[in-house]
Short mmCIF file of C-alpha atoms in Angstrom, two decimals:
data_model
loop_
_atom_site.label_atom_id
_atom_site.label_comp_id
_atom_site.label_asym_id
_atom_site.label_seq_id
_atom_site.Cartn_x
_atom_site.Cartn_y
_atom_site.Cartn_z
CA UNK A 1 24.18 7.16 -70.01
CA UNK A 2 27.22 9.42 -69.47
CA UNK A 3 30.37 9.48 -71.60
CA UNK A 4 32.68 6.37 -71.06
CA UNK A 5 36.01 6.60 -68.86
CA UNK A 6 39.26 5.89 -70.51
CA UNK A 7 40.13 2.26 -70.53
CA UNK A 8 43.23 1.55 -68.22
CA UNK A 9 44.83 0.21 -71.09
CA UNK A 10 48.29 -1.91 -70.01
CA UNK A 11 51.13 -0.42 -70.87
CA UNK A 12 52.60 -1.13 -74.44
CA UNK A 13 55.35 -3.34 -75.34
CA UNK A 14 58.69 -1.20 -76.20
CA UNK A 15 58.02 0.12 -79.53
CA UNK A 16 60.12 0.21 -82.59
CA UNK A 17 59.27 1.97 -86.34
CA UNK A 18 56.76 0.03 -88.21
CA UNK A 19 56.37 0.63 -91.42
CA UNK A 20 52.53 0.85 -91.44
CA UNK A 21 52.65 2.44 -95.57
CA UNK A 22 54.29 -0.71 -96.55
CA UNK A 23 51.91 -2.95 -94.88
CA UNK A 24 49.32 -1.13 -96.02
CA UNK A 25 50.29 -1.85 -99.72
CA UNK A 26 50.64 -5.60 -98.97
CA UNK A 27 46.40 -5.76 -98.60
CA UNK A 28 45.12 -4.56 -102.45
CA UNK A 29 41.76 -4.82 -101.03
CA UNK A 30 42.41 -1.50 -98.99
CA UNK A 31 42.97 0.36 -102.54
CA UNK A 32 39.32 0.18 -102.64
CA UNK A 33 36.05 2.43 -102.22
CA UNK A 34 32.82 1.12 -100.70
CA UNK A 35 29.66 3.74 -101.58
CA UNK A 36 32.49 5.99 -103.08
CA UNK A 37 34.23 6.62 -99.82
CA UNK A 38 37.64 4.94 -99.03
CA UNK A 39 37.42 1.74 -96.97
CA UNK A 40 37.76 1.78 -93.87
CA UNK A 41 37.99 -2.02 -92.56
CA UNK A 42 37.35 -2.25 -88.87
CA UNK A 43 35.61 -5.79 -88.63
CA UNK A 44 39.52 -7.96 -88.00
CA UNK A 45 37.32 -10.09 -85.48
CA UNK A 46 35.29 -11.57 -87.76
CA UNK A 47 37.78 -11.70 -90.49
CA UNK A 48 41.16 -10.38 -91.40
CA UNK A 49 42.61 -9.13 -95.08
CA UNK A 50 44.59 -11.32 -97.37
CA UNK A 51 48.18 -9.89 -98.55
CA UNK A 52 48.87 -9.82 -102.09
CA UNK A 53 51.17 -12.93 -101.16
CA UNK A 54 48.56 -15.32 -100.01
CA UNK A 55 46.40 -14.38 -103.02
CA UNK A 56 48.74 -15.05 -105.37
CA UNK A 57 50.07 -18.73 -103.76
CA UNK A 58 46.29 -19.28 -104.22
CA UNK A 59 46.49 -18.46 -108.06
CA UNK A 60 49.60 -20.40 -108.03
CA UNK A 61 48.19 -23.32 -106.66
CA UNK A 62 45.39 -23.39 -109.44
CA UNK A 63 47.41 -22.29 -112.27
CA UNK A 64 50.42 -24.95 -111.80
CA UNK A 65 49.82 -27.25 -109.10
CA UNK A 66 46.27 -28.59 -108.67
CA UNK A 67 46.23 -32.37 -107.53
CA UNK A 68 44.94 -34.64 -104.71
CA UNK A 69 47.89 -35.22 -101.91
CA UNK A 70 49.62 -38.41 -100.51
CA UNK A 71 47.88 -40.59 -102.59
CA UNK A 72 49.28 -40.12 -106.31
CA UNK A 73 52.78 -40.78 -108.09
CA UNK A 74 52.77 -38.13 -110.59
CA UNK A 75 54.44 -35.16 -110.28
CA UNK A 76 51.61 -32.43 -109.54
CA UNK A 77 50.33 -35.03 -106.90
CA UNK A 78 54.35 -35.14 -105.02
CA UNK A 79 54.46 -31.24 -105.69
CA UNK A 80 51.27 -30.57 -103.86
CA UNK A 81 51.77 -33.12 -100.70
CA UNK A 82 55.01 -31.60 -100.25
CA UNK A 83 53.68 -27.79 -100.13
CA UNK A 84 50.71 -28.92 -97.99
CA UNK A 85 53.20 -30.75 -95.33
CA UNK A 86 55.80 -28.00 -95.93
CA UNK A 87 52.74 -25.62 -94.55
CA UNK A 88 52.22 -28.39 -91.70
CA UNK A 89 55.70 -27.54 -90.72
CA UNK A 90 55.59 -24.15 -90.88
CA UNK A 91 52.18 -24.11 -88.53
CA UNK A 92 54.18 -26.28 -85.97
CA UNK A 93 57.25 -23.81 -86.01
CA UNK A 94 54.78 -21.14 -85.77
CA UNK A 95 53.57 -22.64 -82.40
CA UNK A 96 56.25 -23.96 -81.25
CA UNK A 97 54.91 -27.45 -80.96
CA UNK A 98 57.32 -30.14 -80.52
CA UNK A 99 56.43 -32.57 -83.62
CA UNK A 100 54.24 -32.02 -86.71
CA UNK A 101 52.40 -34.72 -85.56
CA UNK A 102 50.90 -32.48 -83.35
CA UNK A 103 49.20 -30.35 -85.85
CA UNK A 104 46.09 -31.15 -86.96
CA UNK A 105 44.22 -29.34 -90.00
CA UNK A 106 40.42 -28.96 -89.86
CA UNK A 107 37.91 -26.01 -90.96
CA UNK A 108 38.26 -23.66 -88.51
CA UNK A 109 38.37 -23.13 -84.80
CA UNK A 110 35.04 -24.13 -84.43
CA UNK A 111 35.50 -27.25 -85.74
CA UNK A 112 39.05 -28.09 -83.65
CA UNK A 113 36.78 -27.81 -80.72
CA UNK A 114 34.15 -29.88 -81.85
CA UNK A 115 36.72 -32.50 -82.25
CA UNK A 116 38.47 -32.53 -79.47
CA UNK A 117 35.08 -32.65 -77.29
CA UNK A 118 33.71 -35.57 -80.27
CA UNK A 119 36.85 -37.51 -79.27
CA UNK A 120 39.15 -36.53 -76.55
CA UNK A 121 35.53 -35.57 -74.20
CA UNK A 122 33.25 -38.64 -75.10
CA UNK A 123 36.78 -40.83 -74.03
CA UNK A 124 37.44 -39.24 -70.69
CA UNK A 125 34.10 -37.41 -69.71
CA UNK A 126 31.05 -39.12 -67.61
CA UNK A 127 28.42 -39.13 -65.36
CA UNK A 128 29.21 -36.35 -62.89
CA UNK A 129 32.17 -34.61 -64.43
CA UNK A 130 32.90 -31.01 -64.94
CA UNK A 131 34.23 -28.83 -67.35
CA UNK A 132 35.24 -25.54 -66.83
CA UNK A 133 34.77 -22.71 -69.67
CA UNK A 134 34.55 -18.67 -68.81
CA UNK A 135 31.54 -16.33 -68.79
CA UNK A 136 33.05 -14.81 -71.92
CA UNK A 137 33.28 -17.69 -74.39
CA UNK A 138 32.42 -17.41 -78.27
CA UNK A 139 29.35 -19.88 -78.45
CA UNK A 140 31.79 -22.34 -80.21
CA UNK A 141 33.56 -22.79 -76.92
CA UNK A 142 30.00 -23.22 -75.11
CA UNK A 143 27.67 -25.15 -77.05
CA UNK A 144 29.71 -28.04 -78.01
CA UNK A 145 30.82 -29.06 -74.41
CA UNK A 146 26.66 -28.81 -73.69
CA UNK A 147 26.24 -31.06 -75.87
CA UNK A 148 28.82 -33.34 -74.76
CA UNK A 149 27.60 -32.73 -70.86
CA UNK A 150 23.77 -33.75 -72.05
CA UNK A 151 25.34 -37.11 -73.55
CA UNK A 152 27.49 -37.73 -70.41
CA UNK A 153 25.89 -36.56 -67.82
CA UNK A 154 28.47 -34.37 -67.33
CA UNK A 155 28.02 -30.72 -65.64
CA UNK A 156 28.83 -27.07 -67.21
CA UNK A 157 30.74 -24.53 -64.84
CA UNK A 158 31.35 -21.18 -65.51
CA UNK A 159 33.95 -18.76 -64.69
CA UNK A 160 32.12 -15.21 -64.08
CA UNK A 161 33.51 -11.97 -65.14
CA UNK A 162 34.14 -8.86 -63.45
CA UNK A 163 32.27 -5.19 -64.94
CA UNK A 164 35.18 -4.72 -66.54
CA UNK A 165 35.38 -8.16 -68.48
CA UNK A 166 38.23 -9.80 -66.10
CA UNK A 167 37.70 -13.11 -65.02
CA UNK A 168 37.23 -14.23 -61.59
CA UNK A 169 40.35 -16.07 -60.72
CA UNK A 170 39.12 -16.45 -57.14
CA UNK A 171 35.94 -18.32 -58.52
CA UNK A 172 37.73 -20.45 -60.82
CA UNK A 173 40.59 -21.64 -58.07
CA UNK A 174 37.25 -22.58 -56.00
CA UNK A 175 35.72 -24.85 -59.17
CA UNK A 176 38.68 -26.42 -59.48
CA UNK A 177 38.19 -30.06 -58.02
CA UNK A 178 38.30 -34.17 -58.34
CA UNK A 179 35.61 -33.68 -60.69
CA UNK A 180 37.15 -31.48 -62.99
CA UNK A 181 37.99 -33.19 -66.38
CA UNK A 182 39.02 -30.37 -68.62
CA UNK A 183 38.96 -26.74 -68.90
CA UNK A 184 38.35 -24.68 -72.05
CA UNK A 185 39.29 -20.83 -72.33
CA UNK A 186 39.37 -18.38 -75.05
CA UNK A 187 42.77 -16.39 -75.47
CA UNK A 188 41.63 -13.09 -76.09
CA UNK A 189 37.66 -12.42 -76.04
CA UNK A 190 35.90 -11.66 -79.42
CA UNK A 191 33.39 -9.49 -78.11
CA UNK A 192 35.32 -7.52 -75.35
CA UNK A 193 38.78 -7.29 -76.32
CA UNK A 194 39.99 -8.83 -72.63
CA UNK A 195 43.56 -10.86 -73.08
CA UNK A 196 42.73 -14.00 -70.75
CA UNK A 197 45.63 -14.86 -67.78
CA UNK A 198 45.80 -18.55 -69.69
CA UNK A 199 48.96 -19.49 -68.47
CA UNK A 200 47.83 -18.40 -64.98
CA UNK A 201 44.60 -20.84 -65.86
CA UNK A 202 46.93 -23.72 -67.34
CA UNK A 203 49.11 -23.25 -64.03
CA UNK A 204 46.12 -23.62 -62.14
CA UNK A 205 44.71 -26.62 -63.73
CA UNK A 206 47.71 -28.76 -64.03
CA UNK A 207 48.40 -28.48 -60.39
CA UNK A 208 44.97 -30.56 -60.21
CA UNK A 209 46.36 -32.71 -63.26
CA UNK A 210 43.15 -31.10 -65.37
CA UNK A 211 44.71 -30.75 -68.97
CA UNK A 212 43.24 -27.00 -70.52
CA UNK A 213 42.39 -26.38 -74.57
CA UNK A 214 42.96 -22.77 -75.17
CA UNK A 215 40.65 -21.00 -78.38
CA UNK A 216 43.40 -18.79 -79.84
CA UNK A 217 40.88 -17.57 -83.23
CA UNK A 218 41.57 -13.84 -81.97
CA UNK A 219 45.26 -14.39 -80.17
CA UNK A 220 46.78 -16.25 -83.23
CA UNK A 221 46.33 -12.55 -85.05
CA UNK A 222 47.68 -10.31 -81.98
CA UNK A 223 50.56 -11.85 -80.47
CA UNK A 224 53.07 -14.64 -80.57
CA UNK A 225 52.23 -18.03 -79.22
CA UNK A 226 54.52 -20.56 -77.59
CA UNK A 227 52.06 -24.00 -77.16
CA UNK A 228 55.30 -25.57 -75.23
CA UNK A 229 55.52 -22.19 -72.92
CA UNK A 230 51.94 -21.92 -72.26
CA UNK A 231 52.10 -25.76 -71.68
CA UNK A 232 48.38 -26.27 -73.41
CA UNK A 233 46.89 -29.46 -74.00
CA UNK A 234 44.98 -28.11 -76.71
CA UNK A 235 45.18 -25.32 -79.06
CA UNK A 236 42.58 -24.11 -81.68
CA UNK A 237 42.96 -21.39 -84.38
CA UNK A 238 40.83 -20.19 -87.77
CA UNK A 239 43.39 -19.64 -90.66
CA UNK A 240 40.95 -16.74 -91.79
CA UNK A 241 41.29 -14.70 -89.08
CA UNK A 242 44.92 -14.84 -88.88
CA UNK A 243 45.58 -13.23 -92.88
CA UNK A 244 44.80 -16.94 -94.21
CA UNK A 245 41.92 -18.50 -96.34
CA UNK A 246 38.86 -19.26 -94.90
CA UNK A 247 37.71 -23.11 -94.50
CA UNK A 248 40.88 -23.97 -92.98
CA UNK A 249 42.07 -24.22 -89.06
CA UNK A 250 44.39 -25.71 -86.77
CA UNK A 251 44.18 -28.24 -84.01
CA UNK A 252 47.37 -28.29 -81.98
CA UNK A 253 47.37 -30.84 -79.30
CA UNK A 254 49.90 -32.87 -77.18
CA UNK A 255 51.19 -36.05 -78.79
CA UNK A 256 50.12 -37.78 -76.15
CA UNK A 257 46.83 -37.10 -76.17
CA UNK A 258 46.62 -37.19 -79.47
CA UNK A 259 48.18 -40.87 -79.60
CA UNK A 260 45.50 -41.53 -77.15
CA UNK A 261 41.97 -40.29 -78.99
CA UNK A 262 40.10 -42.29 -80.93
CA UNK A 263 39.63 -40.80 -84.81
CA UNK A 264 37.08 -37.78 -85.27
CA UNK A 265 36.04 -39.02 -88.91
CA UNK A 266 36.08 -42.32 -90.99
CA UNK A 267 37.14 -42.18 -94.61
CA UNK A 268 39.97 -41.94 -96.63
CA UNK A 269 43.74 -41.07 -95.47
CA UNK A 270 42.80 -41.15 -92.06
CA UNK A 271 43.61 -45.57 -91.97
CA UNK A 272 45.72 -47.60 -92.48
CA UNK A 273 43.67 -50.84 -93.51
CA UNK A 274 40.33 -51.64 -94.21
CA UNK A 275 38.82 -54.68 -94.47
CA UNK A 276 34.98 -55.57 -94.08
CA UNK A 277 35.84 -56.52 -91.11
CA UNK A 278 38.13 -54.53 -88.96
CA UNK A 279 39.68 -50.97 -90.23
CA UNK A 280 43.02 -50.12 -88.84
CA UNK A 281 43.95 -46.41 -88.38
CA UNK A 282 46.76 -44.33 -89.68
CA UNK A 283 49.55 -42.58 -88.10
CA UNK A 284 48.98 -39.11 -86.40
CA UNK A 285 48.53 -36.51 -87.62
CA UNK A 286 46.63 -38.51 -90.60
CA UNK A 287 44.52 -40.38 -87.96
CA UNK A 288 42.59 -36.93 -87.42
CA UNK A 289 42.23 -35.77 -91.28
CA UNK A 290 39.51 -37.88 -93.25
CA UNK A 291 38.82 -37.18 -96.82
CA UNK A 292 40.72 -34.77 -98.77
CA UNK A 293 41.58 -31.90 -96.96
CA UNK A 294 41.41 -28.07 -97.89
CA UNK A 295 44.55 -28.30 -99.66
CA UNK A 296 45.31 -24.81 -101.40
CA UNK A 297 43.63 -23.59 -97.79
CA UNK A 298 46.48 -25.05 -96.21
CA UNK A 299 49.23 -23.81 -98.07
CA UNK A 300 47.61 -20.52 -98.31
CA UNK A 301 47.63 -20.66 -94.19
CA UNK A 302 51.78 -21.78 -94.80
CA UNK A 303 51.88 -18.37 -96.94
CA UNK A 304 50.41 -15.98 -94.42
CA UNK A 305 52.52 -17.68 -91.78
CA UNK A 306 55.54 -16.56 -94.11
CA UNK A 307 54.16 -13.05 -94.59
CA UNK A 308 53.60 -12.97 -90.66
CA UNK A 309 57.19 -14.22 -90.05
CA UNK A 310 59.00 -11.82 -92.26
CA UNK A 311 57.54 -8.85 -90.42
CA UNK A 312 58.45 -7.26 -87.10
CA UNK A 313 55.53 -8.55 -84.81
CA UNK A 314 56.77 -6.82 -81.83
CA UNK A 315 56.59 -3.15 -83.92
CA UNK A 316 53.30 -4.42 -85.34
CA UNK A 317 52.07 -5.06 -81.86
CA UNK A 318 52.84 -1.90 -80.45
CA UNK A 319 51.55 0.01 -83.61
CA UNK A 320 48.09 -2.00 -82.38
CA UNK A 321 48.30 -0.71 -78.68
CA UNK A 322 48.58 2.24 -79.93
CA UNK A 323 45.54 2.08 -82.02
CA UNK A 324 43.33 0.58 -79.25
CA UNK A 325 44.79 3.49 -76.76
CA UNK A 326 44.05 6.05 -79.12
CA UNK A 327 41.01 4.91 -80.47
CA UNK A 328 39.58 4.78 -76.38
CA UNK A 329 40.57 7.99 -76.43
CA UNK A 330 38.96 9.47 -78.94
CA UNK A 331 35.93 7.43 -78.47
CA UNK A 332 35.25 8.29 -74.43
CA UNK A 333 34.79 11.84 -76.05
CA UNK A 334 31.88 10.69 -77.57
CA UNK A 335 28.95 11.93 -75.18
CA UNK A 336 26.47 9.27 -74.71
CA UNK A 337 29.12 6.30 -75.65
CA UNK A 338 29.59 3.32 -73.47
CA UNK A 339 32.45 1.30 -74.01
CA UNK A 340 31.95 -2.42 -72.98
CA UNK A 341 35.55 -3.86 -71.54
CA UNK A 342 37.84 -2.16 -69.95
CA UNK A 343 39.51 -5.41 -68.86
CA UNK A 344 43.41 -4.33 -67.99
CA UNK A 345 45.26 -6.47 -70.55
CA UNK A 346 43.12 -6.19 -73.67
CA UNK A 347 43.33 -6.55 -77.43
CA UNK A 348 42.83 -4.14 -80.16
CA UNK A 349 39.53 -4.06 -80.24
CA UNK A 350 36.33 -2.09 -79.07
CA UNK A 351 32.71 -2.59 -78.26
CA UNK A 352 30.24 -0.09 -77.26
CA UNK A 353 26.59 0.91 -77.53
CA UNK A 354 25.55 4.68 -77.34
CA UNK A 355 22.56 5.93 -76.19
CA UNK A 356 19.30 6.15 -78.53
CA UNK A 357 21.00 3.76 -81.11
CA UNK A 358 20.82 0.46 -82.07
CA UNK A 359 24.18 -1.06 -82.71
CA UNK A 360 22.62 -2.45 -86.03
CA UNK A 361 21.27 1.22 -87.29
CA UNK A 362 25.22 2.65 -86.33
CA UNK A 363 26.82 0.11 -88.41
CA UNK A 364 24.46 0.89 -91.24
CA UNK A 365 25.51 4.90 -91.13
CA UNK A 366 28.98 3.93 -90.99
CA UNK A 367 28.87 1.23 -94.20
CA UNK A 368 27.52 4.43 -96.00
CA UNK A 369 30.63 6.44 -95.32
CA UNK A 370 33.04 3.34 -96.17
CA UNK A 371 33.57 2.41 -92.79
CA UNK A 372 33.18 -1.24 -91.86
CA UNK A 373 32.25 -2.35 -88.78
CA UNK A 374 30.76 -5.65 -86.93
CA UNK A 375 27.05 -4.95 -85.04
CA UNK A 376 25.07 -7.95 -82.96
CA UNK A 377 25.87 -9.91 -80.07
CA UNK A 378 29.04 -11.53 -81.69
CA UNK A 379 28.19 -15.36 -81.19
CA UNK A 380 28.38 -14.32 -77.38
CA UNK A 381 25.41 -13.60 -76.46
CA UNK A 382 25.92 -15.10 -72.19
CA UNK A 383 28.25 -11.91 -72.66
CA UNK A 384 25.41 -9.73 -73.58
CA UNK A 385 23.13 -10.90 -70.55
CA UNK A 386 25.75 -10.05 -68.48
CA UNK A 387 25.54 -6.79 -69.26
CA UNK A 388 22.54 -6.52 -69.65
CA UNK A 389 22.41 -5.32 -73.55
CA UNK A 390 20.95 -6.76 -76.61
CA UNK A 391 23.97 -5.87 -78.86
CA UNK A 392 27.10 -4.16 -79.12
CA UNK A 393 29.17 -2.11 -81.96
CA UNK A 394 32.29 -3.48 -82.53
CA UNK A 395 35.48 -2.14 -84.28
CA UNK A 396 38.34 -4.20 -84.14
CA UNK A 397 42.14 -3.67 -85.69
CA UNK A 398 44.97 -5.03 -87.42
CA UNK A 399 48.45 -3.97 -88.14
CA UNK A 400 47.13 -2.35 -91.22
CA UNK A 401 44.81 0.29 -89.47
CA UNK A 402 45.96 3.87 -88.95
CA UNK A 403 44.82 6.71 -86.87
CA UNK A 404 43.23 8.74 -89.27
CA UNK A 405 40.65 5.44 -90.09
CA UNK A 406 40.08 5.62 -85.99
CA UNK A 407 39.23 9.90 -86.44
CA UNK A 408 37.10 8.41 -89.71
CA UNK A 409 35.14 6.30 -87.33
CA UNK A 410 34.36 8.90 -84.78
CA UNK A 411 33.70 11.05 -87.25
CA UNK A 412 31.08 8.23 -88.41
CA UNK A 413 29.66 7.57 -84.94
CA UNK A 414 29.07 11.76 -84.39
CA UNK A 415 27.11 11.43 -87.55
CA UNK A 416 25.25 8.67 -86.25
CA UNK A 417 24.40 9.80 -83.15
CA UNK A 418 22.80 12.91 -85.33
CA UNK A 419 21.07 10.75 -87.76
CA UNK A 420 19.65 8.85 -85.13
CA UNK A 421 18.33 11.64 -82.98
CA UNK A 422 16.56 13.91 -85.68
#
């Protein structure tokens, strides 16, 4: 295997200062040493850093304002219901959705898309249908429409990729047809970094009158979203990948199909009346959210969102190009390194194996200089098969990343490539 290629990385948007020091200082958890070297936290993917900000509305929340929502009089009760809908709103300005009755809270991603295909696919899906999802899906976006297909009858299509992680347009305006009942794309790909044409793919889809959910876990993080622009059906996002808690996601979807779905879950909040005999449900967005929810997860989502919102994403976004171009840069020097994904319009974020390593042994050298990276096949592994690896190394950034953490980690990979060798 010969050294990598640079990636032809798109060109960045117009960059302005950011003030990476003071971002920095936001995250205490980057004050810290792991095996008495400074951390160096590469593994964004899989989860991102909390700012001091989020941490602290969680202490809040504990220390002052702990109660069940919707349900009680007393003042903790009102105080908490009207932080956790506040957050509601702010998650619905944050997409741009039209009502908050669009925005539906649930665990994670993972879980938005099991409910949508629970309810919105057992209503409209049957014998002889097809859904469309991409060669490059996170095995959340894959295993839960199999299911559904092996209840229905229903068939699984998939949009191939290109060498360089693109999809195949051309294949997926061929799929498209009378059969077609929905098709489900990730944003940006966990495990190569490629920044999906979605509102090409929406486009596409609607002209059919095939309604699209779109898994933003890794766009939420990178780059604005406009639900109304992109004109999704459905939109799914992990609040712990986006500077949130973990436990707690979003489910954005149209009112009208919303209206339209039967309820995920039975229990409590989500009705309106019960009686032994017939249960009536409630009013959207409750319809979706049975039990008590993940309330402090919620409004610690509603304080990232803030954090988020009071910083200059644009200059944050360019800061991130310019880690990804830099960081393909200094890794194609690497002899022996093969970058996986050179798609055109990608994220910050790289995968690569190396000759005579084992992803798993390279992120083992680099925990023991402090620098943390993800190693395995990243819940994707139809993306390893199509390259024809077991595994792949993966660093991926945030805003809070600098260069000299990208010369740390080449630094780390040289020294693996020795270890490994002798």
């Amino acid at each position: 295997m010969s050294a990598a290629r640079p990636s032809p990385i798109a060109a960045p948007p117009k960059s302005r200062a950011f003030d990476l020091a003071k971002s920095r200082a936001d995250f205490p958890i980057l004050k810290q040493t792991v095996h008495g070297k400074p951390l160096v936290y590469l593994d964004n993917a899989a989860t991102s850093q909390k700012p001091q900000s989020v941490i602290d509305t969680l202490v809040r929340y504990y220390e002052t304002e702990n109660a069940n929502i919707h349900r009680g009089v007393h003042a903790l009760s009102q105080q908490a219901t009207e932080e956790y809908e506040g957050a509601r709103t702010a998650v619905r300005r944050f997409l741009n959705a039209a009502s908050d009755k669009e925005i539906i809270f649930v665990r994670g991603a993972t879980e938005g898309i099991n409910l949508v295909a629970s309810t919105y696919g057992r209503a409209t899906i049957g014998q002889g249908d097809e859904i469309i999802i991409t060669g490059m899906e996170h095995h959340s976006n894959i295993v839960p429409w199999q299911m559904l297909c092996r209840e229905k009858g229903a068939k699984l299509r998939v949009i191939p990729i290109t060498n360089e992680g693109e999809l195949r347009m051309d294949e997926f305006e061929r799929m498209l047809s009378k059969r077609t009942k929905l098709v489900s794309i990730v944003h940006i790909s966990n495990s190569l970094g490629t920044i999906n044409p979605v509102e090409k793919v929406i486009a596409l889809a609607h002209s059919q009158g095939v309604p699209v959910l779109v898994d933003g876990a890794q766009s939420v993080p990178h780059m604005p979203i406009d639900v109304r622009k992109l004109d999704a059906d459905f939109f799914v996002f992990s609040g712990h990948k986006v500077f949130g808690p973990t436990g707690i996601g979003v489910v954005y979807g149209k009112e009208r199909h919303l209206e339209a779905m039967p309820p995920y879950q039975g229990g409590g909040d989500m009705i309106r009346s019960v009686t032994f005999e017939k249960t009536t449900y409630n009013d959207l967005p409750y319809k979706f959210e049975a039990g008590t929810p993940h309330i402090e997860g919620v409004i610690g989502l509603g304080a990232a969102i803030a954090y988020l919102n009071g910083m200059d994403r644009q200059a944050a976004l360019a800061h991130e190009h310019d880690l990804l171009a830099y960081s393909t840069g200094r890794l194609s020097e690497i002899k022996g390194l093969r970058i996986i994904g050179r798609a055109k319009e990608k994220a910050s974020l790289i995968a690569f194996v190396m000759d005579g390593a084992h992803p798993h042994d390279i992120g083992t050298i680099l925990d023991s200089e402090g620098i943390a990276i993800r190693t395995g096949h990243h819940c994707t592994q139809p993306v390893m098969d199509r390259y024809g690896i077991p595994a792949t190394a993966r660093a991926s950034f945030a805003f809070y990343n600098t260069r000299e953490e990208v010369d740390a980690l080449a630094r780390g990979i040289l020294k693996a490539r020795e270890v490994l060798r002798s």
